Coordinates of C-alpha atoms and ligand atoms in Angstrom, one line a residue:
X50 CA 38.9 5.7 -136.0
X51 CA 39.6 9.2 -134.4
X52 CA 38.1 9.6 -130.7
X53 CA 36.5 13.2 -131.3
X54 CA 35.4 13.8 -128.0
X55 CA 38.9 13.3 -126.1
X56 CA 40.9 16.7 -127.5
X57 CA 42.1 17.5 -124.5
X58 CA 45.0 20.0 -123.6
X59 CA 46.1 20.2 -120.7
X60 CA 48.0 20.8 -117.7
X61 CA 48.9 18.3 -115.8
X62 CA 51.2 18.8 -111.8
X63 CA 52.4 16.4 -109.4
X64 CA 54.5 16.7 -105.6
X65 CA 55.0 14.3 -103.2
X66 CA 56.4 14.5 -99.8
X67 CA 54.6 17.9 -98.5
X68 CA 52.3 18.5 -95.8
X69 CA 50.6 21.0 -97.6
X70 CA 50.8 19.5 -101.1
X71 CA 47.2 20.8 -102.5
X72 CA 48.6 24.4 -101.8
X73 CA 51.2 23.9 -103.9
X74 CA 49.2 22.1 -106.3
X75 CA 46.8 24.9 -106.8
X76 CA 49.7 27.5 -106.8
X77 CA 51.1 25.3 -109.5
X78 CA 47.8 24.6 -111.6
X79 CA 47.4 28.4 -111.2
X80 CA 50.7 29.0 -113.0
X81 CA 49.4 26.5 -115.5
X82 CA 45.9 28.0 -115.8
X83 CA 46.7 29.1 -119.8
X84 CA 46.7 25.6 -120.9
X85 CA 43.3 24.8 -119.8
X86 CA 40.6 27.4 -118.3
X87 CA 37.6 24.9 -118.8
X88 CA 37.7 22.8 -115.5
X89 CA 40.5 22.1 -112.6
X90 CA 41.1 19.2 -109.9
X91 CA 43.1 18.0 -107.4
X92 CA 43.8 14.8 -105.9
X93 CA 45.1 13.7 -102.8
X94 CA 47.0 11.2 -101.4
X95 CA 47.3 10.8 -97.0
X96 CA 49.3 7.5 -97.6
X97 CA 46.7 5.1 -97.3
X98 CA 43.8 6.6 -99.4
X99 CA 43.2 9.2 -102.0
X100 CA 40.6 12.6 -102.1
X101 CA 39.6 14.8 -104.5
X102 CA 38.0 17.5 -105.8
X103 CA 37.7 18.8 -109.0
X104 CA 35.1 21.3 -110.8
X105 CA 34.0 23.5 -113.8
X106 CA 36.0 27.0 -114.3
X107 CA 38.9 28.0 -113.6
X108 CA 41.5 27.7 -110.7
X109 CA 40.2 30.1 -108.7
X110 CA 36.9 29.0 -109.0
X111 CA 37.3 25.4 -108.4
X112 CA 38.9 25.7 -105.4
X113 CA 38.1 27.8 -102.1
X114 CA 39.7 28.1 -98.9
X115 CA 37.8 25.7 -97.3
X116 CA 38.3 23.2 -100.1
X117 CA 41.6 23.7 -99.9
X118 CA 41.7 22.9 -96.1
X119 CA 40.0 19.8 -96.8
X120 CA 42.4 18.3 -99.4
X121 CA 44.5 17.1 -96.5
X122 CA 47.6 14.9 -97.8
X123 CA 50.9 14.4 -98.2
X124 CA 51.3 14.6 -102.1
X125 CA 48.7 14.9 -104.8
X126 CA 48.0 15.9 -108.7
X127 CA 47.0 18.2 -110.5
X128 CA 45.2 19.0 -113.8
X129 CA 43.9 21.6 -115.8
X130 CA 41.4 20.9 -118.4
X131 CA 40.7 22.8 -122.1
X132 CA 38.2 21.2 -124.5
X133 CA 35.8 21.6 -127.2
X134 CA 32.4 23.2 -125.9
X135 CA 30.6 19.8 -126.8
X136 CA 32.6 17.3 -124.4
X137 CA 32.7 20.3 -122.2
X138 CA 30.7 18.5 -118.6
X139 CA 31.8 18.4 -115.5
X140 CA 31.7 14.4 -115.4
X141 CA 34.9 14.5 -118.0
X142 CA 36.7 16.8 -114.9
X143 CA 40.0 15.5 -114.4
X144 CA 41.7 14.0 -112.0
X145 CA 40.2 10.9 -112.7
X146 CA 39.7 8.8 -109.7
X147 CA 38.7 5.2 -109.5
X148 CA 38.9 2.4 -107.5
X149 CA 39.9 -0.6 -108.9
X150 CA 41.3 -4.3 -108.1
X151 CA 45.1 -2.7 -107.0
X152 CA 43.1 -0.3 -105.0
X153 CA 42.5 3.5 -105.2
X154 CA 44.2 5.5 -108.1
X155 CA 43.7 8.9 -110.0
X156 CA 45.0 10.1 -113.3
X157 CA 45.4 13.4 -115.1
X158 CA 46.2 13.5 -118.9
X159 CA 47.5 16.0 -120.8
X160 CA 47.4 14.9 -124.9
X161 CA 44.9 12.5 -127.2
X162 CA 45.2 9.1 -127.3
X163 CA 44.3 8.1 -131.3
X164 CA 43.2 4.2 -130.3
X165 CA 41.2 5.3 -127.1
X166 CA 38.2 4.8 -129.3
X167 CA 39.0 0.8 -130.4
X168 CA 40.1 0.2 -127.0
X169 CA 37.3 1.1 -125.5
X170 CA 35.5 -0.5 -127.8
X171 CA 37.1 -4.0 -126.8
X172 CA 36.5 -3.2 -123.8
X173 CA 32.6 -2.7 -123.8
X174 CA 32.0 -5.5 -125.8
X175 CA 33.5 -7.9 -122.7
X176 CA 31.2 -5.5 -120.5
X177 CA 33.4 -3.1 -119.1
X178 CA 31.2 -0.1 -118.6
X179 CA 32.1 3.6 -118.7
X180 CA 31.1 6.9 -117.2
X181 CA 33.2 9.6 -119.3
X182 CA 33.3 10.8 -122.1
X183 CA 37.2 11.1 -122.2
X184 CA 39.8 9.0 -123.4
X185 CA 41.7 9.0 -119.8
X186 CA 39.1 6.5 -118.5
X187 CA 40.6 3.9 -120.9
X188 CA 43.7 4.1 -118.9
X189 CA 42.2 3.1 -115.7
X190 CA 41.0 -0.4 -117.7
X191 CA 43.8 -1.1 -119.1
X192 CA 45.8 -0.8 -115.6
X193 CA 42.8 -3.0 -113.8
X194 CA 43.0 -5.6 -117.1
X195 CA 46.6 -6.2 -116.3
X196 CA 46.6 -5.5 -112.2
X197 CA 47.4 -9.7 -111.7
X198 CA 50.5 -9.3 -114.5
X199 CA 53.8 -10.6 -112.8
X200 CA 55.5 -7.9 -114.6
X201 CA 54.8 -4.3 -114.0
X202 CA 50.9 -3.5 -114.7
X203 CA 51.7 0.1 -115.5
X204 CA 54.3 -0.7 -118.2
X205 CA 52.1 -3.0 -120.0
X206 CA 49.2 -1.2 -119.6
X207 CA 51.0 1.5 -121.7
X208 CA 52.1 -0.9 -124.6
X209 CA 48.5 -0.3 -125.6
X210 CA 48.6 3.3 -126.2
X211 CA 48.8 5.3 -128.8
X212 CA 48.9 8.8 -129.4
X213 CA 50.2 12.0 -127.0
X214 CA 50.2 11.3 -123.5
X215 CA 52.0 13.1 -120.9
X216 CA 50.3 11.1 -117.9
X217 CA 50.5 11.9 -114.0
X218 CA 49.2 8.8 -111.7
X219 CA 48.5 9.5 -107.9
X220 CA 48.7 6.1 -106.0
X221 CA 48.5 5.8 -102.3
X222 CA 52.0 5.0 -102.0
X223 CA 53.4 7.0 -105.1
X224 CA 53.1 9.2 -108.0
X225 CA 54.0 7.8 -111.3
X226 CA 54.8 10.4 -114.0
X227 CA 54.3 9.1 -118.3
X228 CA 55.1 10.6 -120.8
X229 CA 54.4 9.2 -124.2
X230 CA 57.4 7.5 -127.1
X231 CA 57.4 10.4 -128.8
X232 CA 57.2 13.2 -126.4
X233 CA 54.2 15.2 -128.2
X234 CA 53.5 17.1 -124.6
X235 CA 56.1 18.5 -122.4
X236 CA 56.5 17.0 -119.0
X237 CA 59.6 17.9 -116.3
X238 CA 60.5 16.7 -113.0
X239 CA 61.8 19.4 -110.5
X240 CA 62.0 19.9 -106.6
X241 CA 61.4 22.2 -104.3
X242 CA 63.4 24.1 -102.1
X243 CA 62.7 21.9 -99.4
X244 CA 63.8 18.8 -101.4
X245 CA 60.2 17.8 -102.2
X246 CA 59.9 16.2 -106.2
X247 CA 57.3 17.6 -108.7
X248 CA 56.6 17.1 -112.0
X249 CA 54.4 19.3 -114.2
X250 CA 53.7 20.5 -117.5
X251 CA 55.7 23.4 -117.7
X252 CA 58.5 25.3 -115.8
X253 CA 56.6 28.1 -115.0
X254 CA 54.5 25.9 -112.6
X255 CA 57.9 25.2 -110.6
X256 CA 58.8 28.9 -110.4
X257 CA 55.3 29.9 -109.3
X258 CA 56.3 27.3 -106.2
X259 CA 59.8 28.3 -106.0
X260 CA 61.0 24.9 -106.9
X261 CA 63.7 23.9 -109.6
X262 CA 64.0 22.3 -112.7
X263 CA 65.8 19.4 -112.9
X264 CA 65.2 17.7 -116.3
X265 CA 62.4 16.4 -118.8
X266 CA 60.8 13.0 -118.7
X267 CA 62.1 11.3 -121.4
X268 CA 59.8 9.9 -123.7
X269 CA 58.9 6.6 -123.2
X270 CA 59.8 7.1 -119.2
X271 CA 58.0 6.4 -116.1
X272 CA 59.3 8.3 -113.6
X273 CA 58.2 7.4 -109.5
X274 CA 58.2 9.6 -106.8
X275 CA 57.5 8.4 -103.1
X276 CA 58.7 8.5 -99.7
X277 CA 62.2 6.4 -101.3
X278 CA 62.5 9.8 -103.8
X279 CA 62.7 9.5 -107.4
X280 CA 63.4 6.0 -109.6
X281 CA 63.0 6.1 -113.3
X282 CA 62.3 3.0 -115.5
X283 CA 61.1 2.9 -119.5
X284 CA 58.0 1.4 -120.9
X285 CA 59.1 1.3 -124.5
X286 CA 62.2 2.9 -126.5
X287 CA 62.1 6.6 -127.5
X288 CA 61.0 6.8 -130.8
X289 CA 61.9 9.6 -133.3
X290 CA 60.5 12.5 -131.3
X291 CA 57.3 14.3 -132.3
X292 CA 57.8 17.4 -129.9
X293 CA 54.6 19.8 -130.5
X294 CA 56.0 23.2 -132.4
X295 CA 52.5 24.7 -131.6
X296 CA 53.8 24.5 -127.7
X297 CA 56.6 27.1 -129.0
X298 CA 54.2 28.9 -131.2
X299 CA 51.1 29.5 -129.2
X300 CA 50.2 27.2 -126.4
X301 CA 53.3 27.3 -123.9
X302 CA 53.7 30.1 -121.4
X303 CA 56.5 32.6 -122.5
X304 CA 58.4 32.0 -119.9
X305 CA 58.8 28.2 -119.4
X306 CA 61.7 26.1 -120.4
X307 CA 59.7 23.8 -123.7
X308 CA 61.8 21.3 -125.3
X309 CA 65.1 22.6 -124.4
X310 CA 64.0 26.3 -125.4
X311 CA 62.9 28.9 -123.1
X312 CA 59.7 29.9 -125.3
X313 CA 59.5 32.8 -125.5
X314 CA 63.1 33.0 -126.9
X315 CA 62.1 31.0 -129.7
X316 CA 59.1 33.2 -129.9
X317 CA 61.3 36.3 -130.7
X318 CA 63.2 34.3 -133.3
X319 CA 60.4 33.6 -134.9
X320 CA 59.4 37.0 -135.2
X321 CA 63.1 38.1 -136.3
X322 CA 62.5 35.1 -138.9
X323 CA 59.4 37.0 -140.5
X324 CA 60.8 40.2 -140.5
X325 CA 63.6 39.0 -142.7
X326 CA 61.2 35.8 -145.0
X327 CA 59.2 39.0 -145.5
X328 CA 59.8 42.8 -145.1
X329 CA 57.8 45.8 -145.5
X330 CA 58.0 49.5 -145.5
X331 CA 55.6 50.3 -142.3
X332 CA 56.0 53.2 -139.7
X333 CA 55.0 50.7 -136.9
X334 CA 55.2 47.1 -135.9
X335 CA 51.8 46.9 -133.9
X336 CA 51.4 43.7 -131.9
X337 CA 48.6 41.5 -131.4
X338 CA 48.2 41.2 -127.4
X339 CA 49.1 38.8 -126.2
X340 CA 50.0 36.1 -128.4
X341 CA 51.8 38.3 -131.1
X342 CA 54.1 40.2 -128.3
X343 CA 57.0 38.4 -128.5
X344 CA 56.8 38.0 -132.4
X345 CA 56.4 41.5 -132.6
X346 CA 59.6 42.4 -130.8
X347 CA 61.8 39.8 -132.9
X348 CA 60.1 41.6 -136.0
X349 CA 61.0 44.7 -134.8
X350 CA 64.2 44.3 -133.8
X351 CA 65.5 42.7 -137.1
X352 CA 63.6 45.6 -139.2
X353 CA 64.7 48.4 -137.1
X354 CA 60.8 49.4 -137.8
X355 CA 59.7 50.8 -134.2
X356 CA 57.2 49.2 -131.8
X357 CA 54.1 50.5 -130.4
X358 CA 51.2 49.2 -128.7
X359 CA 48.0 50.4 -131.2
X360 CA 45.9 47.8 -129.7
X361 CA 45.5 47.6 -126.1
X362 CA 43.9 44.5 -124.6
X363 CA 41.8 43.6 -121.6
X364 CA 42.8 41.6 -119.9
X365 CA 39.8 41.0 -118.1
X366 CA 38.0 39.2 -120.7
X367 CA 38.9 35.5 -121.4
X368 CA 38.5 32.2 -123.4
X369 CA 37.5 34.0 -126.4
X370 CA 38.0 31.1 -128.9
X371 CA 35.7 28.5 -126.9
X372 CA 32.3 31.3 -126.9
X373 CA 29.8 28.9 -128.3
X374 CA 28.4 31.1 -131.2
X375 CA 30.2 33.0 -134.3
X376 CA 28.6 36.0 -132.7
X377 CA 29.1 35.9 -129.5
X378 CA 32.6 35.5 -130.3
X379 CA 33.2 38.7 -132.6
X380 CA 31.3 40.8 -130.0
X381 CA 34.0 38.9 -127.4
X382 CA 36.7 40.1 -129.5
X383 CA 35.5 43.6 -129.7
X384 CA 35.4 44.0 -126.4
X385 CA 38.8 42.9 -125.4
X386 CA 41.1 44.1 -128.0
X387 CA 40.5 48.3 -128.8
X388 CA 42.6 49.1 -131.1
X389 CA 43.6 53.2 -130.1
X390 CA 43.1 55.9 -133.0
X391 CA 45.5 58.3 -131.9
X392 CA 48.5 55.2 -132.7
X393 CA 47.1 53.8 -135.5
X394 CA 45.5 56.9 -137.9
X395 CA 47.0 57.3 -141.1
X396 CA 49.9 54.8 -139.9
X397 CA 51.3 52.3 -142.2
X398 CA 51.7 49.4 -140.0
X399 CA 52.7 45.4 -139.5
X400 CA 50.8 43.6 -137.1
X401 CA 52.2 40.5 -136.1
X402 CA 50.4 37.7 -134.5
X403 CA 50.8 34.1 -133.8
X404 CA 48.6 32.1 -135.8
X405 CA 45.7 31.9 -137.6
X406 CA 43.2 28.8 -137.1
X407 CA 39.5 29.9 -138.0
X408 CA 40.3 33.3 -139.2
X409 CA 37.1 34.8 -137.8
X410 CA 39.0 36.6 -134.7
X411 CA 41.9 38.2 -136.8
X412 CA 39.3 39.8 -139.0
X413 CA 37.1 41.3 -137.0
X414 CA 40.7 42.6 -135.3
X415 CA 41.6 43.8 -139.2
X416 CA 38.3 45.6 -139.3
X417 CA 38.9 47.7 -136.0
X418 CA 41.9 48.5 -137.1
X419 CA 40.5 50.2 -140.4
X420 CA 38.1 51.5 -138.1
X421 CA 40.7 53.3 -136.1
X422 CA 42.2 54.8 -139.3
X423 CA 45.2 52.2 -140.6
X424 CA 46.1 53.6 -143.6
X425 CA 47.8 50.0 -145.0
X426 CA 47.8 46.8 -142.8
X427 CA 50.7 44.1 -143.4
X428 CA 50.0 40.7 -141.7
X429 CA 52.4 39.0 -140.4
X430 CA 52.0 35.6 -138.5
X431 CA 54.7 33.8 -137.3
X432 CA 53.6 30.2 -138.3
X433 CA 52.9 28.7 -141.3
X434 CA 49.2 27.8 -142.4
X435 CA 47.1 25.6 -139.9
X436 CA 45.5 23.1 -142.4
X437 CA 45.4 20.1 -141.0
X438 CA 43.5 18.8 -137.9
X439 CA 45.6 18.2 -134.9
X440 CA 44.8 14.4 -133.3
X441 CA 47.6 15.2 -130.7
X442 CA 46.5 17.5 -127.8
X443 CA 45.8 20.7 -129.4
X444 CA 42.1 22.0 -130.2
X445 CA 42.4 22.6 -133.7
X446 CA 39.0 22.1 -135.4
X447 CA 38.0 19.8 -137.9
X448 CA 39.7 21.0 -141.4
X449 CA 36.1 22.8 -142.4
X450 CA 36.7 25.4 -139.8
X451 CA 40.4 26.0 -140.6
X452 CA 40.1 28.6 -142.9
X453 CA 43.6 27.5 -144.6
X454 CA 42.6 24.4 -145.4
X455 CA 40.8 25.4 -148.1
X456 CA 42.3 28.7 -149.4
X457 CA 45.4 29.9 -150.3
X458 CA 47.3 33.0 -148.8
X459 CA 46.1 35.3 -151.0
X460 CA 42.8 34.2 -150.3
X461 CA 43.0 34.2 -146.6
X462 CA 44.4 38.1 -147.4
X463 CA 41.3 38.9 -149.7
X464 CA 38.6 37.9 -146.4
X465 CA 41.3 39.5 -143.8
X466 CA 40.7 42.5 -145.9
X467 CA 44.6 43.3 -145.7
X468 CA 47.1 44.9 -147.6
X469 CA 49.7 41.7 -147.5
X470 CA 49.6 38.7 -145.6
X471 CA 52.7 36.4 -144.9
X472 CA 52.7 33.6 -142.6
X473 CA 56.2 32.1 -142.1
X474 CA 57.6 29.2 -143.4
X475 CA 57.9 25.7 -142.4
X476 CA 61.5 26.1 -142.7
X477 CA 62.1 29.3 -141.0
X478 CA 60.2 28.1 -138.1
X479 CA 61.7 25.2 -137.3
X480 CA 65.2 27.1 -138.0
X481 CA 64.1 29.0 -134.7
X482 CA 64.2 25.8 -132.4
X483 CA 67.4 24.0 -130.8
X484 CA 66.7 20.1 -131.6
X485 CA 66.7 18.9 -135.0
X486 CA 63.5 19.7 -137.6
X487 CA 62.5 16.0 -137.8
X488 CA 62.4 16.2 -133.9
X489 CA 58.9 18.1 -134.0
X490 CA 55.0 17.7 -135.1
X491 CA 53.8 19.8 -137.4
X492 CA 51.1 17.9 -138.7
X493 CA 49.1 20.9 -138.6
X494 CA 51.2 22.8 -140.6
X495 CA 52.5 20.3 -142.8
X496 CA 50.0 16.8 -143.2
X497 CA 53.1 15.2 -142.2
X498 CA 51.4 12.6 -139.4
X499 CA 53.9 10.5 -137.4
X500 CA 50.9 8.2 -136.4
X501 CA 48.7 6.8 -139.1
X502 CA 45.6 8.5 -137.3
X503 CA 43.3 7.0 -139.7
X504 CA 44.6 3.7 -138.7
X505 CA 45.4 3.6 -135.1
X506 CA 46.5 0.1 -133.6
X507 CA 44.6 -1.3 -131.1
X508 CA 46.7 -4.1 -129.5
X509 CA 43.8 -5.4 -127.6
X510 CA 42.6 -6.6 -131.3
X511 CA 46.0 -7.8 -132.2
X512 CA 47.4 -9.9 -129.4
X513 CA 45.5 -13.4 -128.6
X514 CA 47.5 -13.7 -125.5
X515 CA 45.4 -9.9 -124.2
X516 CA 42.5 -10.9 -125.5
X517 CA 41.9 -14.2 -123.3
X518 CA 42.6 -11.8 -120.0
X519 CA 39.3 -10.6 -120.9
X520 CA 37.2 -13.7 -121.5
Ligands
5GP805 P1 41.3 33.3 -135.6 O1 41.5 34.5 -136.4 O2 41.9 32.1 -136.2 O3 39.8 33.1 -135.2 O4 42.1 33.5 -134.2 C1 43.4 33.7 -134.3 C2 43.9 34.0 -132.9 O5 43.6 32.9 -132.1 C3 45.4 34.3 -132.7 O6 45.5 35.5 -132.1 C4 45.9 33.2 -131.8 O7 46.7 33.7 -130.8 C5 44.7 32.6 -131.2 N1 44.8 31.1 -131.0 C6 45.4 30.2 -131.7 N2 45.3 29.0 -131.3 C7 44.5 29.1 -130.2 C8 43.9 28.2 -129.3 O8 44.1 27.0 -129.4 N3 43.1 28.7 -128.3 C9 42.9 30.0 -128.2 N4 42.1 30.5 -127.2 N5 43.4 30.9 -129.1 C10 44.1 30.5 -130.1
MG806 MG1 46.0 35.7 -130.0

């Protein structure tokens, strides 16, 4: 069973030890706004109780001055929040506080949890009841099922989860900071410059608050921070990792540190990658804004074919991909990509883009191009096929809206209305990354699950000894 409603990614930020730790929060969640633009929150912790506030939009609409003022504390968490329009309420707004029998706690989540469905399941059949639609409420039961646990609540609590989880906790006394076995989602501790600990999603959150990197959780690592500084413990051993490549191809901001790899590094690789899996005659290497940028440089550089900017984005116009209808997405697209006649007329060129998931975007961008005179288009994306459903944290639509799940490239070319299409390979992509190829997901790419998601284990239903706690 696949929770559908939970496909959540994220951002997720923690700091403890500063006066004015939802500042830095927000400054933080604002450096992490690209990983979720559908709701933000923040929670707060003054040492004996927690606070928060968290709303529909993004950052800067969440959160006012005044709000701001309120959210009095000396550490707190973060989250920002992307999902499908249909789970899209302000009820599922993360962080998640409850109180429970240990006492006050709030949770932000950045991945999918495959068994949240069975769990929860078990759990309303003994009468538990619940009032989101997410999969991050599950958490919060599973802490309170095994709050009176001589051993340590959290670490069993996690036993039960599977899936991608990069977890921040806000206690009143601490922060504890999850992330999953097989590191799906990226998670790194850091500090600022005043020797106050964070942890967030991504690197670029620290340099928005001028704090360092120090390293990444490890998966299958709880790391606390509190007033006694950092202490690290594991909840279950590493398994073979399942780092997301999508992180390096799309999702991550350029200019964080991902997996060992500054991103958008890798991103030019990739590009260089493509240029030589696939060349072309062209007079220009046009890239898509913003996705394609980096891509388009690597392509560019390895060809020697120059750059130029034929399509100029703008860059007031946002979240594109979650418009509700077909059409008011094509009109979306229209208006914040124009492609400029004067570049493009008569012009042989490569565009290079990221990815293709639905198709519908990239060929309404094919037909402006036409429009504004491209005498031959070349396609170039710098990822191989989407084809598969992701169940790990990234919104990739069921497989009847990938358009690669059912045609082949020359198909894909044929509705693109292009002159040639090549995506690159599985191979060359994971060539552009440090750690080894069998260190990353690419389901989506590939089919090749780590989890059986059709089969996800729900330890509730397998251990006696868990099941009595709830009788
Ligand atoms: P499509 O042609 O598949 O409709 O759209 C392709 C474009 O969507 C690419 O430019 C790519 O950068 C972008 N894209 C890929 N994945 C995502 C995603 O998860 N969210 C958003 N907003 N855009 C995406
Ligand atoms: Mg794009």
């Amino acid at each position: 069973m696949i929770n559908e409603k939970g496909k959540d990614k994220c951002g997720v930020f923690g700091l403890w030890g500063a006066p004015d730790s939802a500042e830095r929060i927000y400054t933080g969640l604002y450096a992490q706004q690209h990983r979720g633009q559908e709701s933000a929150g923040i929670a707060v912790s003054d040492g004996a109780g927690l606070r928060a506030h968290v709303g529909m939009g993004l950052v800067s609409e969440v959160f006012s001055r005044s709000v701001l003022d309120q959210l009095t504390g000396k550490a707190g968490i973060g989250h920002n929040r992307y999902s499908t329009t249909g789970s899209s309420h302000a009820g599922n707004a993360q962080p998640l506080m409850e109180g429970y029998i240990g006492g006050q706690v709030a949770v932000a989540h950045n991945g999918n949890l495959i068994n949240a469905g069975l769990l929860r399941d078990n759990y309303e059949q003994r009468g538990h009841i619940f009032h989101t639609s997410t999969d991050t409420e599950v958490i919060i039961h599973l802490l309170a099922s095994h709050h009176l646990s001589k051993e340590d609540p959290l670490t069993e609590a996690l036993q039960h989860l599977q899936g991608a989880y990069s977890l921040v906790f806000l206690f009143a006394d601490r922060i504890e900071a999850v992330r999953d076995p097989w590191g799906w989602r990226p998670l790194v501790l850091g500090q600022t410059e005043d020797g106050h600990d964070c942890v967030a999603s991504e690197t670029v959150a620290f340099d928005a608050i001028g704090a360092k990197f120090v390293r990444e959780v490890e998966p299958g690592e709880i790391i606390t921070l509190s007033d006694s500084g950092v202490s690290s413990r594991r909840f279950a051993d590493a398994q073979r990792p399942a780092q997301c490549i999508f992180e390096h191809v799309y999702f991550a901001n350029p200019s964080s540190r991902v997996f060992g790899d500054t991103v958008q590094i890798v991103r030019e690789k990739l590009g260089r990658k493509l240029a030589q899996e696939s060349p072309v005659d062209a007079d220009y290497v046009v890239p898509m804004p913003d996705s394609g940028r980096a891509a388009a440089a690597g392509f560019a550089a390895e060809s020697g074919i120059p750059c130029r900017e034929g399509i100029i984005p703008n860059r007031y116009v946002g979240r594109t991909f979650i418009q509700p209808t077909q059409k008011q997405r094509s009109l979306a697209v229209q208006l914040k990509l124009n492609a400029v006649p004067e570049v493009i007329a008569d012009k042989r060129i490569v565009v290079v883009d990221d990815s293709i998931v639905r198709g519908t975007t990239t060929r309404t961008k094919m037909h402006q191009l036409r429009r504004a005179g491209a005498k031959e288009i070349h396609l170039r994306i710098s990822c191989p096929p989407v084809r598969n459903p992701c169940y790990f944290g990234i919104d990739f639509p069921d497989s009847s809206q990938l358009i690669a799940a059912k045609r082949d490239v020359e198909e894909i070319r044929e509705f693109l209305e292009v002159d040639s299409l090549h995506f690159l390979s599985l191979e060359g992509m994971l060539s552009c990354v440090s750690r080894q190829p069998e260190h990353y997901c690419h389901a989506c790419f590939s089919g090749d699950y780590r989890l059986n998601v059709a089969k996800p284990v729900s330890k509730l239903d397998l251990e006696p000894h868990q099941l009595k706690m709830f009788r």
